[in-house]
Coordinates of C-alpha atoms and ligand atoms in Angstrom, one line a residue:
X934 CA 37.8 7.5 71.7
X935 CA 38.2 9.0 68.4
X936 CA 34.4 10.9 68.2
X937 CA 36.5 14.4 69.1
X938 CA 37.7 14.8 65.9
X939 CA 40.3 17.8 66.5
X940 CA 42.1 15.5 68.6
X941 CA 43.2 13.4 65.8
X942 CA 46.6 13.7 64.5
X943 CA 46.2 13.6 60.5
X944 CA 50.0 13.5 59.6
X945 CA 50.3 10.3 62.0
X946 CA 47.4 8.8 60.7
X947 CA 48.4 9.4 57.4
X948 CA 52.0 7.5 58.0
X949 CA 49.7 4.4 59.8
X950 CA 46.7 4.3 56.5
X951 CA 49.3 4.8 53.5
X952 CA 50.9 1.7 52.6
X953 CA 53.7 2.5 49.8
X954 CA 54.1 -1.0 48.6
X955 CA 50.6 -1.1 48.0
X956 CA 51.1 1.7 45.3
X957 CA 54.5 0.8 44.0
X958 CA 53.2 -2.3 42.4
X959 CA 51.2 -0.6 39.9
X960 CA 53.4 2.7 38.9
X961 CA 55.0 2.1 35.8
X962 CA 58.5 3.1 35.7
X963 CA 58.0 5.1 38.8
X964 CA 55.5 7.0 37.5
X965 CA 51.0 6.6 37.8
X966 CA 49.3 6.3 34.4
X967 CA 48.2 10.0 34.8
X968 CA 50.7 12.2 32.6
X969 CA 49.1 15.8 32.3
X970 CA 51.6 17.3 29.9
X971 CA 50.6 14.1 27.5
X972 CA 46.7 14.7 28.3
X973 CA 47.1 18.7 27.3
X974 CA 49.1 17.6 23.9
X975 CA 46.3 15.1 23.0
X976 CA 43.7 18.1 23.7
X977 CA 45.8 20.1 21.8
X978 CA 46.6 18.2 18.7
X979 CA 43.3 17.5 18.0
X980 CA 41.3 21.1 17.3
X981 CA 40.0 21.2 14.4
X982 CA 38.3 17.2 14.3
X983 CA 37.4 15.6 10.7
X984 CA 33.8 14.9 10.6
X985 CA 35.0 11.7 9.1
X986 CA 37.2 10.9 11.8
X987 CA 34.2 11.7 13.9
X988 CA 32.3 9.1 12.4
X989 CA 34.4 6.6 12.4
X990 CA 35.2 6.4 16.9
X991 CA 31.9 6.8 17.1
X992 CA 31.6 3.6 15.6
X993 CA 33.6 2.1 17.7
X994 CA 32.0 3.2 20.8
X995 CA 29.0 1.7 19.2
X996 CA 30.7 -1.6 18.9
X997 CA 31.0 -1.0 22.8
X998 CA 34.9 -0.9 22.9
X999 CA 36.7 1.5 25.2
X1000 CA 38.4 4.5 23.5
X1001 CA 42.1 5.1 23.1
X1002 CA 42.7 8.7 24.7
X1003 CA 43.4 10.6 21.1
X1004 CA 40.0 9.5 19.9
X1005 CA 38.1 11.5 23.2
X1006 CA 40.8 13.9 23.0
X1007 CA 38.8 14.4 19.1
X1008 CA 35.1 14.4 20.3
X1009 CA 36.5 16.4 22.7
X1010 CA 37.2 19.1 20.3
X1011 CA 33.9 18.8 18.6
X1012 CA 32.3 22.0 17.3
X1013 CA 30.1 21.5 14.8
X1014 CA 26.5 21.4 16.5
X1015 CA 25.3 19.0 13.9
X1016 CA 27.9 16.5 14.6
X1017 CA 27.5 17.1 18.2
X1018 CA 23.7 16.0 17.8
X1019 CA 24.9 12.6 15.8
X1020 CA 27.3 12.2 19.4
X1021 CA 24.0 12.4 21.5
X1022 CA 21.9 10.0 19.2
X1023 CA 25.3 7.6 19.4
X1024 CA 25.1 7.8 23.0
X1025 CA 21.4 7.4 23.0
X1026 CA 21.6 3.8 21.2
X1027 CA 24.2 3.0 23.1
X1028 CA 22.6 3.0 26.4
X1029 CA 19.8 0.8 24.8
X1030 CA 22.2 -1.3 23.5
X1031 CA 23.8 -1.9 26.7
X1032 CA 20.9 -1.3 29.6
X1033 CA 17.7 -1.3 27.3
X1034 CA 14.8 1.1 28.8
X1035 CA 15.6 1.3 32.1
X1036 CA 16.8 3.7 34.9
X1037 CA 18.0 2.4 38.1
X1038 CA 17.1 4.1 41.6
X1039 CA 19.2 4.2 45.1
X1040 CA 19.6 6.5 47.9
X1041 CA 22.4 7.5 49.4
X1042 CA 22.7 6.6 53.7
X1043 CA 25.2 9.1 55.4
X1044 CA 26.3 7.2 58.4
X1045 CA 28.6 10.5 59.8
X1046 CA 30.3 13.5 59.0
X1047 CA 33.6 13.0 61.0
X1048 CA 36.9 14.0 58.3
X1049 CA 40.4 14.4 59.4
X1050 CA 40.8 15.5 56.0
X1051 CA 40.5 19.2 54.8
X1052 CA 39.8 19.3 51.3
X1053 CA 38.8 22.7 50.0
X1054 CA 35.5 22.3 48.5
X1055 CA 34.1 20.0 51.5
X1056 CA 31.3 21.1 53.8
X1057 CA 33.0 18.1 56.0
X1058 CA 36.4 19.0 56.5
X1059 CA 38.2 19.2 59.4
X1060 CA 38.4 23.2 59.5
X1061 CA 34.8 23.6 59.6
X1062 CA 33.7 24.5 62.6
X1063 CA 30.0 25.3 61.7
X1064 CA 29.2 21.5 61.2
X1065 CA 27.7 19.4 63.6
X1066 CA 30.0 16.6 63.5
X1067 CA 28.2 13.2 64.6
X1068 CA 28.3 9.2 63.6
X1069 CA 25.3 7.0 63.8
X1070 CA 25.5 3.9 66.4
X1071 CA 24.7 0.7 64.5
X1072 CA 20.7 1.5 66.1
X1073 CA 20.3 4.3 63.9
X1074 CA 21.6 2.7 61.1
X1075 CA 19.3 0.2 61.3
X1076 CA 16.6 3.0 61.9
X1077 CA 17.3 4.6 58.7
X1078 CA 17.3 1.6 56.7
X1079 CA 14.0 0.6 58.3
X1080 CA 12.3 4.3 56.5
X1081 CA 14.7 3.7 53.5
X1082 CA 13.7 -0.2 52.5
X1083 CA 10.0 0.0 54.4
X1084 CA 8.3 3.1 53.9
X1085 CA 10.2 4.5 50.9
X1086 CA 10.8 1.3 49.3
X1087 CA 14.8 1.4 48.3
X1088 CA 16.3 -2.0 47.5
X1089 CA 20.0 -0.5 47.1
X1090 CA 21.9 2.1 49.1
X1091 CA 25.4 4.0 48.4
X1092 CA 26.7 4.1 52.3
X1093 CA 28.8 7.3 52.6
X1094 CA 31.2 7.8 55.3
X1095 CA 34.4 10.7 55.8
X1096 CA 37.3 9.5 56.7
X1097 CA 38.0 9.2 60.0
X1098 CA 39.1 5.9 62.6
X1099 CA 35.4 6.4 64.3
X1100 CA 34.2 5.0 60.8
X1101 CA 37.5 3.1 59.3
X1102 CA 36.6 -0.4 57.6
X1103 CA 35.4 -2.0 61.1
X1104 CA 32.7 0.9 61.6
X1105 CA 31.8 0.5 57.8
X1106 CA 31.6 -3.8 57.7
X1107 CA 29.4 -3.4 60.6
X1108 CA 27.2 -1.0 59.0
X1109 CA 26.9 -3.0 56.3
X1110 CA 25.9 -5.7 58.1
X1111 CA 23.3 -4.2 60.2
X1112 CA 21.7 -2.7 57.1
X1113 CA 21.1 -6.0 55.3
X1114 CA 19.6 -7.6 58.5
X1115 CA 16.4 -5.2 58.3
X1116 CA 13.5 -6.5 56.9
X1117 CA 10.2 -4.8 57.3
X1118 CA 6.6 -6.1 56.4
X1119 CA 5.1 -3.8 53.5
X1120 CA 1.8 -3.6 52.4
X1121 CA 1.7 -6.8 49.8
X1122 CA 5.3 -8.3 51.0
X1123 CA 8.6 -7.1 52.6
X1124 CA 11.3 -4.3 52.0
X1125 CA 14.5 -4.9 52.3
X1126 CA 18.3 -3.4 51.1
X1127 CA 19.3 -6.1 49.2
X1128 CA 22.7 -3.5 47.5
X1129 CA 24.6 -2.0 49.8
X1130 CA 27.3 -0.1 47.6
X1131 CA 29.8 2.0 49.4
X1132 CA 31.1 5.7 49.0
X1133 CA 34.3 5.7 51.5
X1134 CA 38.5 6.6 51.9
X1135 CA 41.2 4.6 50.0
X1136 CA 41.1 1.9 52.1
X1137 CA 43.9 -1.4 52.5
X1138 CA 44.0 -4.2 50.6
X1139 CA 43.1 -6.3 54.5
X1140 CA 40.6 -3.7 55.1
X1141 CA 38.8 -4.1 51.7
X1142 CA 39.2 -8.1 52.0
X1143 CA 37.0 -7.7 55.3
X1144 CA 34.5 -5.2 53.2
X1145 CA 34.1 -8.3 50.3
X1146 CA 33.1 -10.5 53.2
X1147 CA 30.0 -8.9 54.4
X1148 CA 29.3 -8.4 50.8
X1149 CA 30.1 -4.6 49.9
X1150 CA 28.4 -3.8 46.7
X1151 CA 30.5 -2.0 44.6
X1152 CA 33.5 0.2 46.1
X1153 CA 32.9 4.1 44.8
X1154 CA 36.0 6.3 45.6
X1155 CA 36.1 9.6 43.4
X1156 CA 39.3 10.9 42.3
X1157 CA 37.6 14.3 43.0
X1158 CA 40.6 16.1 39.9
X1159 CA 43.2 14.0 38.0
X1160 CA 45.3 16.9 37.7
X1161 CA 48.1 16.4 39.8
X1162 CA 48.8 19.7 40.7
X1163 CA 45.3 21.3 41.3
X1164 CA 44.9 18.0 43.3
X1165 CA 47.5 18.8 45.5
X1166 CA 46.5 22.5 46.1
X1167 CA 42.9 21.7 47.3
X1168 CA 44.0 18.4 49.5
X1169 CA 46.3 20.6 51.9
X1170 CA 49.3 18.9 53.0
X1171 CA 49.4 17.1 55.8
X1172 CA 45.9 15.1 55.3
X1173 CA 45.5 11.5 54.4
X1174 CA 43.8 12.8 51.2
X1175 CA 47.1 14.7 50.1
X1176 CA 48.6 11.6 49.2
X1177 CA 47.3 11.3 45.2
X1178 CA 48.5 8.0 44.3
X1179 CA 47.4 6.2 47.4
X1180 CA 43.9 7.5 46.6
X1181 CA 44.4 6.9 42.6
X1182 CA 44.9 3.3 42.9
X1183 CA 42.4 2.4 45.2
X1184 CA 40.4 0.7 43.0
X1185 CA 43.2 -1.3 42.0
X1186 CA 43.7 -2.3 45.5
X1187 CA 40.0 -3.1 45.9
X1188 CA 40.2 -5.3 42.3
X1189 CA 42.8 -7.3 44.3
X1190 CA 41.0 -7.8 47.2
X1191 CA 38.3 -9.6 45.5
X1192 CA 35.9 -6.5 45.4
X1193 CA 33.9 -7.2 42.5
X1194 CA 33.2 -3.9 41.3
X1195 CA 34.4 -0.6 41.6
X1196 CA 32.9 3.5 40.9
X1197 CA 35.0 5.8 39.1
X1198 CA 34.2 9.5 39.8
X1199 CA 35.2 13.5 39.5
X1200 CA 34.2 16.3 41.0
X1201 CA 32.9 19.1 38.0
X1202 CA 34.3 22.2 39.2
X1203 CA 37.8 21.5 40.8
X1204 CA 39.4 21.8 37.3
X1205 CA 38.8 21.8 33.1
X1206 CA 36.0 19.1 32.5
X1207 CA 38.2 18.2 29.6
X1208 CA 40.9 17.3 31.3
X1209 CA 39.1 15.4 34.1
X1210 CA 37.4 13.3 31.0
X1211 CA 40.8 12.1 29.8
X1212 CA 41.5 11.6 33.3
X1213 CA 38.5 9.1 33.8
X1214 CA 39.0 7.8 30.7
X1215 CA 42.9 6.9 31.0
X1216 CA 41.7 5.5 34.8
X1217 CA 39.3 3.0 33.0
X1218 CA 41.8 1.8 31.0
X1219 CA 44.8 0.8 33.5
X1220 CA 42.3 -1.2 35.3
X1221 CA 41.1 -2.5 32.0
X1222 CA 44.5 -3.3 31.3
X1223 CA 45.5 -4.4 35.0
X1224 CA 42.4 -6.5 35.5
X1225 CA 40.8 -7.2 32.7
X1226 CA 37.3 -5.1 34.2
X1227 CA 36.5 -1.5 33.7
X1228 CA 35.0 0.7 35.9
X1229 CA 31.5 -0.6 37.0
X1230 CA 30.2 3.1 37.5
X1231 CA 31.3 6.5 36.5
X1232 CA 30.1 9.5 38.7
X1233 CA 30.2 13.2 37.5
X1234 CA 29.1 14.9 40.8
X1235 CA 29.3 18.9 39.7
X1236 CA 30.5 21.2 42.9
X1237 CA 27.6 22.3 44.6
X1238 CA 27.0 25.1 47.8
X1239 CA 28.2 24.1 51.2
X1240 CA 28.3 25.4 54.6
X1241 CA 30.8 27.9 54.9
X1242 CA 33.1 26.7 52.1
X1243 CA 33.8 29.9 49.9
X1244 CA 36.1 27.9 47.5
X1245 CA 32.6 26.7 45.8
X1246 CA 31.9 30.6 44.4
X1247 CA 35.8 31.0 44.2
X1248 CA 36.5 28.1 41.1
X1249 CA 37.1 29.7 37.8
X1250 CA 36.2 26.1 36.7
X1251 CA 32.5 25.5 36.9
X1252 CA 30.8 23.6 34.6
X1253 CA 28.2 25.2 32.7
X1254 CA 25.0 23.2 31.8
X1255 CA 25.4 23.1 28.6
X1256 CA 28.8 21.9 29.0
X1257 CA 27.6 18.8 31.4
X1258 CA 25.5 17.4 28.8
X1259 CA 28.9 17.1 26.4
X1260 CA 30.7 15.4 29.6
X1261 CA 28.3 12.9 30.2
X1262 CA 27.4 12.3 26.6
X1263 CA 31.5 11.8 26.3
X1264 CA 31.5 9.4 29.3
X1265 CA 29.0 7.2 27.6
X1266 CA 30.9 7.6 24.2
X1267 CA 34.3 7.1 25.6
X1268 CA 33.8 4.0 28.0
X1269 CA 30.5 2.4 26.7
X1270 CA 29.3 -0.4 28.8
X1271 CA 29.7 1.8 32.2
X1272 CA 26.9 2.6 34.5
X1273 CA 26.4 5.7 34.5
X1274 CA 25.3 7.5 37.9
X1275 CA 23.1 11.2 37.8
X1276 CA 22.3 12.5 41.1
X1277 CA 19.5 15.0 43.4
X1278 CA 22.5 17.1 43.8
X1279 CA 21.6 18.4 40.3
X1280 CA 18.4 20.6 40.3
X1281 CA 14.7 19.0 39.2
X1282 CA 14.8 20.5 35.7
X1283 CA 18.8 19.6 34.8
X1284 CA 17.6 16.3 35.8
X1285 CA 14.6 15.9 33.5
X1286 CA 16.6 16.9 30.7
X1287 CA 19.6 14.7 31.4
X1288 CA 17.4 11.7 31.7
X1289 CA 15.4 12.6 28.8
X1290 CA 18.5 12.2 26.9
X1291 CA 18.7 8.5 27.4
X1292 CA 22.5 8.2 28.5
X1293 CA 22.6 7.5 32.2
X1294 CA 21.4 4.4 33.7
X1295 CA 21.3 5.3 37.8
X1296 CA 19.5 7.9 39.4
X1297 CA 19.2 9.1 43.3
X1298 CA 15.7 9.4 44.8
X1299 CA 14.3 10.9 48.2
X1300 CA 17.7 12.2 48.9
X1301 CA 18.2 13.6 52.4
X1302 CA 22.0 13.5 53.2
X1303 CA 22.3 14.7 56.8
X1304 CA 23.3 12.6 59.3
X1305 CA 20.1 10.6 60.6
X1306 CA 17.7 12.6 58.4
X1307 CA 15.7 10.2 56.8
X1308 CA 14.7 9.2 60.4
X1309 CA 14.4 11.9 61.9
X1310 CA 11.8 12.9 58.8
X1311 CA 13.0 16.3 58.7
X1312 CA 12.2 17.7 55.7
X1313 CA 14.1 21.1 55.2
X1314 CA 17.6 20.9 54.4
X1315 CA 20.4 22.0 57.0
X1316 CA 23.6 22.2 55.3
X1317 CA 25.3 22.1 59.1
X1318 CA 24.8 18.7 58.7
X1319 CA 24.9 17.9 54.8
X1320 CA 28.1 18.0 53.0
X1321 CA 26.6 20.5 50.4
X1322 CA 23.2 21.3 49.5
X1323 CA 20.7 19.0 46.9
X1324 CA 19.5 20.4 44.1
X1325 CA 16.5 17.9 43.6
X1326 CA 14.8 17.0 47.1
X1327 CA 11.8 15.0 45.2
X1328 CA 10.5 12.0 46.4
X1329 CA 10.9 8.7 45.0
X1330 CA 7.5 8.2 43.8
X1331 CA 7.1 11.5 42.2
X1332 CA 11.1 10.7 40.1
X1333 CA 9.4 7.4 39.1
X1334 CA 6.0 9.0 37.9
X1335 CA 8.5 11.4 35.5
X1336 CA 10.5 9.0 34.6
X1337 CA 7.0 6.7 33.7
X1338 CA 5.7 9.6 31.6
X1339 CA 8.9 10.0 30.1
X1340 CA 8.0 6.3 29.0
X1341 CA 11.4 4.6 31.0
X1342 CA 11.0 1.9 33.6
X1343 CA 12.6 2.1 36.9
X1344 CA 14.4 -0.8 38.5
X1345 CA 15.4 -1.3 41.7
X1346 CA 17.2 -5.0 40.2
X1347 CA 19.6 -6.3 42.4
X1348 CA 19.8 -9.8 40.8
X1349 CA 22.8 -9.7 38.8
X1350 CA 25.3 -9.4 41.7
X1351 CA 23.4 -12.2 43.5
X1352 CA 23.6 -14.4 40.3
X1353 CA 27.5 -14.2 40.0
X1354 CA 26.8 -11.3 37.2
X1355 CA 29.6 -9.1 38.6
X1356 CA 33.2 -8.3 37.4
X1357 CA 34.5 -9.5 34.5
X1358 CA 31.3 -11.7 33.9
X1359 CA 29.0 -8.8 33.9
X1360 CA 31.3 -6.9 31.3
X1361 CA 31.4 -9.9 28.5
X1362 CA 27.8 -9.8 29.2
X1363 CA 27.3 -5.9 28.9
X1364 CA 29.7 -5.7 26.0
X1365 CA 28.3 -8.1 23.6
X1366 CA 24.6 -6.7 24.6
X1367 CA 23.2 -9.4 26.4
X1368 CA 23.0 -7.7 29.9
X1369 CA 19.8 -5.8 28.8
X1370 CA 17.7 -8.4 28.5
X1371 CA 18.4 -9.4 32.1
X1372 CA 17.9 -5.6 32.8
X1373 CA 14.8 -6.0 31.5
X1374 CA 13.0 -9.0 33.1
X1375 CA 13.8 -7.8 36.6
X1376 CA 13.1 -4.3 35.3
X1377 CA 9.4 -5.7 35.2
X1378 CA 9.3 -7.6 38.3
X1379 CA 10.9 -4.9 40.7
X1380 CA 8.9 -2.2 39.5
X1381 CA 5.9 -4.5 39.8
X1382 CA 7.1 -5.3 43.2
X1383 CA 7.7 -1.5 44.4
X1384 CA 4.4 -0.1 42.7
X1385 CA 2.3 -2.9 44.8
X1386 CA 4.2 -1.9 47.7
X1387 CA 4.5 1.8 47.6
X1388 CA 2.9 3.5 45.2
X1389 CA -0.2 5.5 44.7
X1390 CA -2.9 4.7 42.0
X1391 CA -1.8 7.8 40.3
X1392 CA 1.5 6.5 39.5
X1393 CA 0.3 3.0 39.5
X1394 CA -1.6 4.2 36.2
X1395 CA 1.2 5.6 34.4
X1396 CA 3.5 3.0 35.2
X1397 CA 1.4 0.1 34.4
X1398 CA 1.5 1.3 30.5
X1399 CA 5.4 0.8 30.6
X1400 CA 5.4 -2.4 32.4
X1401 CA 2.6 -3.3 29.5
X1402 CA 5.5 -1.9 27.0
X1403 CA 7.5 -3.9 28.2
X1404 CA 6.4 -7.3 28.8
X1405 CA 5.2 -7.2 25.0
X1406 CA 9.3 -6.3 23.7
X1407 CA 10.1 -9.0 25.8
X1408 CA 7.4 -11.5 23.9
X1409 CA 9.8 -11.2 20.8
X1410 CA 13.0 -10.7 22.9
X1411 CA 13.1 -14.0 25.3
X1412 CA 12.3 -18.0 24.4
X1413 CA 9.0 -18.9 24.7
X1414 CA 10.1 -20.9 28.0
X1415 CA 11.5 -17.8 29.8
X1416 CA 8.4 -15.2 28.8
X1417 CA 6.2 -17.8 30.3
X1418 CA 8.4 -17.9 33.5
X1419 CA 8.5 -14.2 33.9
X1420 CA 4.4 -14.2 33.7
X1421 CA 4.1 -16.7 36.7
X1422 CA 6.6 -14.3 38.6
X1423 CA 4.8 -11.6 37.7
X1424 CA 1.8 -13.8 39.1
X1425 CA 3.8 -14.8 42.6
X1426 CA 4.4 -11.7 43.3
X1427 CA 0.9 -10.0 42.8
X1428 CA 0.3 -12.2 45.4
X1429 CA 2.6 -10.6 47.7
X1430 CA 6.5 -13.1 47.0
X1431 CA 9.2 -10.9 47.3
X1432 CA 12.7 -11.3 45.2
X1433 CA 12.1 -13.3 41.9
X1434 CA 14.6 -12.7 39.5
X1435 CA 16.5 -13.8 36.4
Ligands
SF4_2075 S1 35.7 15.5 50.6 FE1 35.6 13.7 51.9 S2 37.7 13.6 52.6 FE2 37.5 15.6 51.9 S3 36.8 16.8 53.8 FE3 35.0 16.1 52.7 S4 34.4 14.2 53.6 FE4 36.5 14.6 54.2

């Protein structure tokens, strides 16, 4: 009853979603843990940084603990080009510290483009009448996770939905379910979604409890700007969305719940990167603080074209590419053992260059994000039914060949959430560097897995040298006893097993 998406009263809806004593418990003194007057004096105290000083945070990040605010407000301010290259090679080793070699792939699944919300920059709100508003029944879902898990050969999806009652928590848990029932007979074995992470509202503490049952992967909600103000000016009042704090605390709500882990994000372009990094950063550390775990993913989505939206040419704050290497070389730098998500919404050749710099540990494949499109096969982009337009349409196969040449293994490792390595676990185990090696083993056996499955001899050639590379760091890396397990996996599933892991 809701599919007519005019009909439905926001303010109303925003009275029944928002529940205020579901924010009050974590304001402190009345007040969220964003301050922006106290963000701009720590970016302004620190502009002319001490090389020394320098140094010395970016051994601390090395150590893999989080940064107080002042020290990123200090990178922040780097200069020096010289010092900014020591920042990158930091942020390099860190990554192998904490992930090792590898990069790991998902698609994203749009399930509909219904939003009672309006937001500014959004090919998907409300307003915008040139969209062709639809949401999938629980048959096409299935349909597109049938192409995504059998003929591409995903193993985890990010689930994105607007905001609207026709695909509220009900709509989402049985999405969720429906996509982890399909199984579908491969060339050696089977392909199957065995991640289903979701990108969706603010949601209730009962409706996130009922998310955790059917196994949500982890819960990515971007703040989109941390700066109140600007936040409030592109979220017109009114909307669900206008409401900051329900939205900021979200992940705190979903930490309660029982969700295991949850994505930080911003959208590049809504306001100064700087601020927004403080913003991600100070975000990080309440739920550090509040929970004892850190984000499990930051995103750093820049604004891209959409259908009819002029506010994309309009911002005065876009992020130049020069400048986006800084942010997510300060993401890794500031909060050191998150995963750290790139996506096709940046162009092939921003991509190539970000990966080759060794920071970011997920990347999107064989993106198609209108509604039903991977299903449909249609292979040109139509932004009346995308959000905004990709920048890197490539297909899984040829992202993995780069990334092969490029001498990194792609995973499509699932394991860790299945072996109780989530949460806080999975954090002790990523800080003190002992995640990688995990990485690593089921590095090996899901590439091996996907190559046998889906890929051409071509690739198969390129990325048999870095499962080779591999497998020998691993001889000096594992006891004897667990090398010569991964060898008879490697051996089971040559013959066509599916799902081995460590
Ligand atoms: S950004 Fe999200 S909430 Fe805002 S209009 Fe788009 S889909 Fe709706």
């Amino acid at each position: 009853m809701f599919l007519n998406f005019e009909t439905v009263e926001t303010q109303s809806l925003a009275d029944q979603i928002i529940k205020e004593n579901e924010i009050e418990r974590y304001l402190e003194k009345g007040r969220d843990f964003i301050n922006d007057e106290e963000i701009w004096e720590k970016l302004n105290k620190h502009v002319e940084p001490d090389p020394v000083r320098v140094r010395e945070i970016l051994a601390k990040s090395l150590a893999i603990e989080t940064l107080e605010p002042d020290e990123l407000a200090v990178l922040i301010n780097v200069k020096d080009p010289e010092l900014w290259e020591e920042m990158f090679a930091t942020a390099r080793e860190i990554k192998k510290k904490v992930y090792d070699n590898r990069i790991v792939t998902f698609a994203p699944l749009y399930c509909g483009n219904l939003c009672i919300n309006n937001c500014l920059y959004c090919g998907f709100r409300r307003e915008n009448k040139v969209i062709k508003r639809r949401v999938l029944t629980i048959e096409e879902v299935k349909r597109e996770a049938e192409v995504l898990a059998g003929e591409i050969g995903h193993k985890r999806l990010i689930v994105v939905y607007g905001e609207h009652p026709a695909t509220g928590a009900e709509y989402i848990r049985d999405t969720i379910e429906a996509i982890y029932s399909v199984k579908v007979k491969t060339r050696r074995g089977y392909g199957q979604i065995r991640r289903v992470n979701v990108n969706a509202a603010p949601m209730s503490i009962d409706e996130l409890k009922m998310l955790k049952e059917v196994g949500i992967g982890t819960y990515q909600v971007f703040q989109e700007t941390y700066h109140h103000e600007t936040y409030a000016q592109i979220h017109p009042k009114g909307t669900v969305k206008h409401h900051y704090q329900w939205r900021l605390y979200c992940h705190h709500r979903a930490l309660e719940a029982g969700v295991d882990d949850v994505g930080l994000g911003v959208l590049f372009g809504l306001y100064d990167w700087r601020f927004e990094l403080m913003g991600l950063l100070y975000h990080a550390r309440d739920l550090e603080k509040k929970f004892g775990i850190g984000p499990h993913t930051i995103s750093f989505p820049r604004l891209e074209p959409a259908a009819n939206t002029p506010f994309v040419q309009e911002t005065k704050y876009k992020v130049s590419d020069e400048d986006f290497k800084k942010v997510i070389c300060l993401i890794r730098l500031a909060v050191p053992y998150t995963g750290m998500i790139l996506t096709a919404r940046e162009p092939a050749h921003i991509r190539r260059e970000i990966l080759g710099l060794g920071i970011v540990t997920q990347t999107d494949a064989s993106t198609k994000i209108g509604i039903g499109a991977y299903s449909d096969r249609y292979t040109e982009q139509e932004l009346e039914r995308q959000q905004f337009q990709i920048g890197d349409p490539r297909s899984l196969e040829e992202v993995i060949r780069e990334l092969a040449e490029m001498g990194y293994i792609t995973s499509f490792c699932t394991a860790g959430y299945r072996c109780g390595r989530t949460g806080e676990r999975i954090m002790d185990l990523l800080v003190k560097g002992k995640e990688r090696i995990f990485c690593k083993l089921n590095a090996v056996l899901t590439f091996k897995e996907w190559l046998d499955d889906f890929a051409s001899e071509e690739t198969k050639e390129v990325a048999q040298k870095v499962i080779e590379k591999e497998m020998e760091e691993l001889k000096g890396m594992v006891p004897e006893g667990v090398y010569q397990k991964l060898l008879e996996y490697y051996q089971r599933i040559e013959n066509g097993e599916r799902d081995l892991y460590f």
